[in-house]
Tab-separated table of C-alpha atoms in Angstrom:
chain	number	residue	atom	x	y	z
C	1	ALA	CA	-6.603	-32.136	1.697
C	2	GLY	CA	-7.265	-30.392	-1.744
C	3	ILE	CA	-8.789	-27.344	-2.614
C	4	SER	CA	-12.470	-26.996	-1.502
C	5	PRO	CA	-15.105	-24.842	-3.313
C	6	ARG	CA	-16.087	-21.507	-1.683
C	7	PRO	CA	-19.071	-21.762	0.794
C	8	ALA	CA	-22.554	-20.752	-0.955
C	9	HIS	CA	-22.355	-17.209	0.653
C	10	SER	CA	-18.944	-16.741	-1.508
C	11	ALA	CA	-20.853	-14.004	-3.620
C	12	ARG	CA	-21.118	-11.763	-0.438
C	13	MET	CA	-17.847	-12.802	0.845
C	14	SER	CA	-16.247	-11.441	-2.485
C	15	HIS	CA	-17.215	-7.871	-1.574
C	16	GLN	CA	-15.637	-8.130	2.154
C	17	LEU	CA	-12.026	-7.453	2.966
C	18	ASN	CA	-9.954	-10.377	2.599
C	19	PRO	CA	-6.172	-10.026	4.083
C	20	TYR	CA	-5.188	-13.321	2.358
C	21	PHE	CA	-2.213	-15.495	3.525
C	22	GLN	CA	0.770	-14.099	1.984
C	23	ALA	CA	3.259	-16.715	0.670
C	24	GLY	CA	5.633	-16.944	-2.177
C	25	LEU	CA	4.614	-19.621	-4.702
C	26	ASP	CA	7.005	-21.867	-6.586
C	27	VAL	CA	6.095	-22.200	-10.239
C	28	MET	CA	9.617	-22.877	-11.513
C	29	GLY	CA	9.297	-25.354	-14.214
C	30	GLN	CA	5.304	-25.922	-13.450
C	31	PRO	CA	2.789	-26.080	-16.254
C	32	CYS	CA	0.593	-23.031	-16.004
C	33	LEU	CA	-2.368	-21.674	-18.089
C	34	VAL	CA	-3.349	-18.222	-18.970
C	35	VAL	CA	-7.027	-17.926	-20.620
C	36	GLY	CA	-7.174	-14.792	-22.803
C	37	GLY	CA	-4.698	-12.853	-25.037
C	38	GLY	CA	-5.178	-9.301	-24.103
C	39	ARG	CA	-3.541	-6.708	-22.119
C	40	GLU	CA	-4.160	-8.349	-18.799
C	41	ALA	CA	-3.265	-11.887	-20.023
C	42	GLU	CA	0.175	-10.043	-21.146
C	43	GLU	CA	0.984	-8.742	-17.686
C	44	LYS	CA	0.246	-11.962	-16.054
C	45	SER	CA	2.067	-13.958	-18.594
C	46	ALA	CA	5.092	-11.698	-17.972
C	47	ARG	CA	5.032	-12.514	-14.295
C	48	LEU	CA	4.673	-16.157	-14.626
C	49	LEU	CA	7.438	-16.362	-17.443
C	50	GLU	CA	9.749	-14.387	-15.029
C	51	ALA	CA	9.169	-16.872	-12.276
C	52	GLY	CA	10.220	-19.686	-14.639
C	53	ALA	CA	6.762	-21.297	-15.166
C	54	GLN	CA	5.843	-23.523	-18.263
C	55	LEU	CA	3.274	-21.352	-19.862
C	56	THR	CA	0.496	-22.093	-22.020
C	57	VAL	CA	-1.755	-19.256	-23.251
C	58	VAL	CA	-5.245	-20.033	-24.901
C	59	SER	CA	-6.655	-17.483	-27.035
C	60	PRO	CA	-8.133	-16.904	-30.580
C	61	GLU	CA	-5.958	-13.657	-30.633
C	62	LEU	CA	-2.752	-12.330	-28.935
C	63	ALA	CA	-1.521	-9.126	-27.811
C	64	PRO	CA	1.802	-8.144	-29.814
C	65	THR	CA	3.945	-9.017	-27.051
C	66	LEU	CA	2.383	-12.485	-26.290
C	67	ALA	CA	2.717	-13.174	-30.011
C	68	GLN	CA	6.117	-12.396	-30.164
C	69	TRP	CA	6.786	-14.698	-27.050
C	70	ALA	CA	4.844	-17.269	-28.931
C	71	ARG	CA	7.191	-17.059	-31.988
C	72	GLU	CA	10.307	-17.241	-29.712
C	73	SER	CA	8.832	-20.506	-28.033
C	74	ARG	CA	8.902	-18.559	-24.604
C	75	LEU	CA	5.075	-20.096	-24.320
C	76	THR	CA	2.853	-22.278	-26.036
C	77	HIS	CA	-0.171	-20.694	-27.894
C	78	HIS	CA	-3.292	-22.403	-28.493
C	79	GLN	CA	-5.156	-20.227	-31.087
C	80	ARG	CA	-8.890	-21.096	-29.914
C	81	ARG	CA	-11.195	-20.659	-27.198
C	82	PHE	CA	-10.734	-22.260	-23.772
C	83	GLU	CA	-11.591	-26.030	-23.706
C	84	GLU	CA	-11.750	-28.597	-20.712
C	85	GLN	CA	-8.611	-30.301	-21.923
C	86	ASP	CA	-6.560	-27.274	-21.236
C	87	LEU	CA	-6.669	-27.908	-17.669
C	88	VAL	CA	-5.067	-31.295	-17.648
C	89	GLY	CA	-1.853	-31.635	-15.884
C	90	VAL	CA	-1.964	-27.697	-15.099
C	91	PHE	CA	-0.753	-26.447	-11.791
C	92	LEU	CA	-2.081	-23.021	-11.779
C	93	ALA	CA	-4.453	-21.286	-14.209
C	94	LEU	CA	-5.214	-17.423	-14.637
C	95	ASN	CA	-8.402	-16.571	-16.595
C	96	THR	CA	-7.897	-12.921	-17.737
C	97	ILE	CA	-11.266	-12.642	-19.553
C	98	ASN	CA	-13.779	-10.545	-17.352
C	99	ASP	CA	-16.576	-10.129	-19.779
C	100	ASP	CA	-17.837	-13.639	-20.113
C	101	PRO	CA	-19.604	-14.858	-16.858
C	102	SER	CA	-20.510	-18.306	-18.179
C	103	LEU	CA	-16.843	-18.864	-19.174
C	104	THR	CA	-15.428	-17.505	-15.845
C	105	THR	CA	-17.891	-19.940	-13.847
C	106	ARG	CA	-16.951	-22.843	-16.062
C	107	VAL	CA	-13.155	-22.281	-15.786
C	108	TYR	CA	-13.478	-21.802	-12.156
C	109	GLN	CA	-15.531	-25.008	-11.447
C	110	LEU	CA	-13.409	-27.100	-13.792
C	111	ALA	CA	-10.394	-25.930	-12.151
C	112	LEU	CA	-11.525	-26.652	-8.535
C	113	ALA	CA	-12.615	-30.166	-9.591
C	114	ARG	CA	-9.058	-30.830	-10.593
C	115	LYS	CA	-7.721	-29.042	-7.344
C	116	ILE	CA	-5.952	-26.361	-9.424
C	117	LEU	CA	-5.136	-22.981	-8.376
C	118	ILE	CA	-7.493	-20.517	-10.083
C	119	ASN	CA	-7.364	-16.803	-10.329
C	120	SER	CA	-10.262	-15.172	-12.214
C	121	TYR	CA	-9.496	-11.619	-13.124
C	122	ASP	CA	-11.344	-8.956	-10.982
C	123	ASP	CA	-13.435	-11.835	-9.635
C	124	PRO	CA	-12.675	-12.819	-6.018
C	125	ALA	CA	-15.709	-14.769	-5.814
C	126	HIS	CA	-14.243	-17.031	-8.773
C	127	SER	CA	-10.771	-17.464	-7.600
C	128	ASN	CA	-9.063	-19.357	-4.905
C	129	PHE	CA	-6.076	-17.075	-4.513
C	130	GLY	CA	-5.332	-13.448	-5.156
C	131	MET	CA	-2.880	-11.731	-7.477
C	132	VAL	CA	-1.314	-8.620	-5.514
C	133	ALA	CA	0.442	-5.644	-7.138
C	134	LEU	CA	3.878	-6.442	-7.587
C	135	VAL	CA	7.095	-4.086	-7.504
C	136	HIS	CA	9.996	-6.206	-9.099
C	137	PRO	CA	13.052	-4.418	-9.585
C	138	GLY	CA	15.858	-6.957	-10.098
C	139	HIS	CA	15.768	-9.683	-7.493
C	140	LEU	CA	13.318	-7.938	-5.427
C	141	ARG	CA	9.655	-8.762	-5.062
C	142	LEU	CA	7.592	-6.629	-3.028
C	143	SER	CA	4.097	-7.278	-2.859
C	144	ILE	CA	1.333	-5.101	-2.168
C	145	SER	CA	-2.323	-5.596	-1.030
C	146	THR	CA	-4.902	-3.654	0.521
C	147	SER	CA	-7.101	-6.644	1.235
C	148	ASN	CA	-9.713	-5.943	-1.608
C	149	ALA	CA	-10.182	-2.337	0.320
C	150	SER	CA	-8.680	-0.161	-2.638
C	151	PRO	CA	-7.008	-2.134	-5.538
C	152	ALA	CA	-6.582	1.558	-7.160
C	153	LEU	CA	-4.311	2.441	-4.083
C	154	ALA	CA	-2.366	-0.483	-4.517
C	155	SER	CA	-1.597	0.176	-7.983
C	156	ARG	CA	-0.748	3.751	-7.113
C	157	LEU	CA	1.722	2.665	-4.571
C	158	ARG	CA	3.193	0.197	-6.859
C	159	LYS	CA	3.615	2.939	-9.555
C	160	ASP	CA	5.629	5.113	-6.981
C	161	LEU	CA	7.745	2.354	-5.518
C	162	GLU	CA	8.693	1.350	-9.129
C	163	GLU	CA	10.035	5.051	-9.472
C	164	LEU	CA	11.761	4.766	-5.933
C	165	PHE	CA	13.905	1.459	-6.937
C	166	ASP	CA	16.483	2.720	-9.537
C	167	GLY	CA	19.042	1.028	-11.468
C	168	GLU	CA	21.617	1.447	-8.619
C	169	PHE	CA	19.408	-0.585	-6.295
C	170	VAL	CA	19.445	-3.439	-8.959
C	171	ASP	CA	22.968	-3.376	-8.956
C	172	TYR	CA	23.221	-3.146	-5.085
C	173	LEU	CA	21.076	-6.260	-4.907
C	174	ASP	CA	22.756	-8.069	-7.568
C	175	GLN	CA	26.022	-7.612	-5.866
C	176	LEU	CA	24.479	-8.559	-2.324
C	177	ALA	CA	23.292	-11.947	-3.851
C	178	SER	CA	26.837	-12.593	-5.149
C	179	VAL	CA	28.554	-11.707	-2.035
C	180	ARG	CA	26.139	-13.617	0.059
C	181	GLN	CA	26.927	-16.790	-2.096
C	182	ARG	CA	30.757	-16.323	-1.886
C	183	VAL	CA	30.678	-15.899	1.947
C	184	ARG	CA	28.578	-18.788	2.404
C	185	ASP	CA	31.050	-20.949	0.364
C	186	LYS	CA	34.089	-19.471	1.985
C	187	VAL	CA	33.393	-18.619	5.602
C	188	ALA	CA	32.674	-21.448	7.816
C	189	ASP	CA	31.714	-19.708	11.076
C	190	ARG	CA	27.891	-18.756	11.053
C	191	GLU	CA	27.982	-15.660	13.224
C	192	THR	CA	31.039	-14.368	11.143
C	193	ARG	CA	28.978	-14.805	7.917
C	194	PHE	CA	26.048	-13.190	9.513
C	195	ALA	CA	28.228	-10.214	10.665
C	196	LEU	CA	29.766	-9.723	7.348
C	197	LEU	CA	26.288	-9.870	5.307
C	198	ARG	CA	24.762	-7.387	7.791
C	199	ALA	CA	27.360	-5.020	7.549
C	200	LEU	CA	26.633	-4.530	3.874
C	201	VAL	CA	23.081	-3.489	4.449
C	202	ARG	CA	23.711	-1.617	7.846
C	203	ASP	CA	23.326	1.747	6.485
C	204	PHE	CA	20.984	1.029	3.774
C	205	HIS	CA	17.461	3.235	4.754
C	206	LEU	CA	14.379	3.762	2.834
C	207	GLU	CA	13.255	7.059	3.184
C	208	GLY	CA	9.989	9.135	2.035
C	209	ALA	CA	6.702	10.727	2.887
C	210	LEU	CA	3.265	10.019	2.138
C	211	ARG	CA	1.078	12.728	0.337
C	212	TYR	CA	-2.520	12.355	0.866
C	213	PRO	CA	-5.179	13.929	-1.757
C	214	ALA	CA	-6.513	17.500	-0.853
C	215	ASP	CA	-9.976	17.145	1.013
C	216	TRP	CA	-9.946	13.394	0.854
C	217	ARG	CA	-12.163	12.720	3.890
C	218	ARG	CA	-14.778	15.253	2.307
C	219	HIS	CA	-14.773	13.482	-1.073
C	220	ALA	CA	-15.014	9.955	0.466
C	221	GLU	CA	-17.822	11.235	2.806
C	222	ALA	CA	-19.677	12.475	-0.202
C	223	LEU	CA	-19.492	9.164	-2.156
C	224	LEU	CA	-20.844	7.379	1.120
C	225	THR	CA	-23.797	9.525	1.389
C	226	CYS	CA	-24.836	10.743	-2.106
C	227	ASP	CA	-27.029	8.275	-4.144
C	228	LEU	CA	-24.401	7.935	-6.871
C	229	GLU	CA	-26.929	7.958	-9.592
C	230	SER	CA	-25.754	11.378	-11.077
C	231	CYS	CA	-22.056	10.580	-11.049
C	232	GLY	CA	-20.234	12.143	-13.947
C	233	MET	CA	-23.025	14.468	-14.611
C	234	GLU	CA	-23.267	18.199	-14.284
C	235	GLU	CA	-25.865	17.779	-11.648
C	236	GLY	CA	-23.698	15.602	-9.503
C	237	CYS	CA	-23.222	16.186	-5.822
C	238	ALA	CA	-20.952	19.360	-5.077
C	239	ASP	CA	-18.255	17.450	-3.090
C	240	CYS	CA	-17.821	14.621	-5.696
C	241	PRO	CA	-14.171	14.040	-6.655
C	242	LEU	CA	-14.689	13.936	-10.230
C	243	ARG	CA	-15.310	17.865	-10.150
C	244	PHE	CA	-11.916	18.644	-8.751
C	245	GLU	CA	-9.944	16.561	-11.385
């Protein structure tokens, strides 16, 4: 099987909505590569390390947190630009550099040739998997995707949900994990096990409400009909959302 390149019309496809196939990827102990050493590399590296990946970062410079992790031997740092040999034996690669199109194309094509999973930051046309917004208090992993319709909304949802799941939730889920393991070890009857574990979450409820921006329909319609050339200028359209910030 392997990983096939995108068809020739991939550039057009990258601007269409893509629901992806939702799955959890096991990178525990797997060799993974991050190209770049800035803020985006820091965020992606944190997620990989948290998932147990064996991580290598290639970049002439590192953000402070990445440098600290390198000193602590939590990751391997090659202080230079990307080279083809960096992909040898790699399971998954993340290119976090988005201002070098030739590098992005090169990393993507080399990764595909080696049948490596590759994600290029903010560039679906040079990726064969997507990175979703992630809420991860304690053991919870809640992925948010808008199918490329609005990454900004996915980010907004992530921030709000992060505030919702507090320290008590982390303790609650941690205890549920401990109880589940003990019940599995001690209770032989399957139905009794299920009944005990369901009882602990029977009265748990997630409650909340959605609040939409005022006049969002009018502002969206303005952006769909105006020429956009004067955005950010004083002579911009009357209904431009930038006028109401």
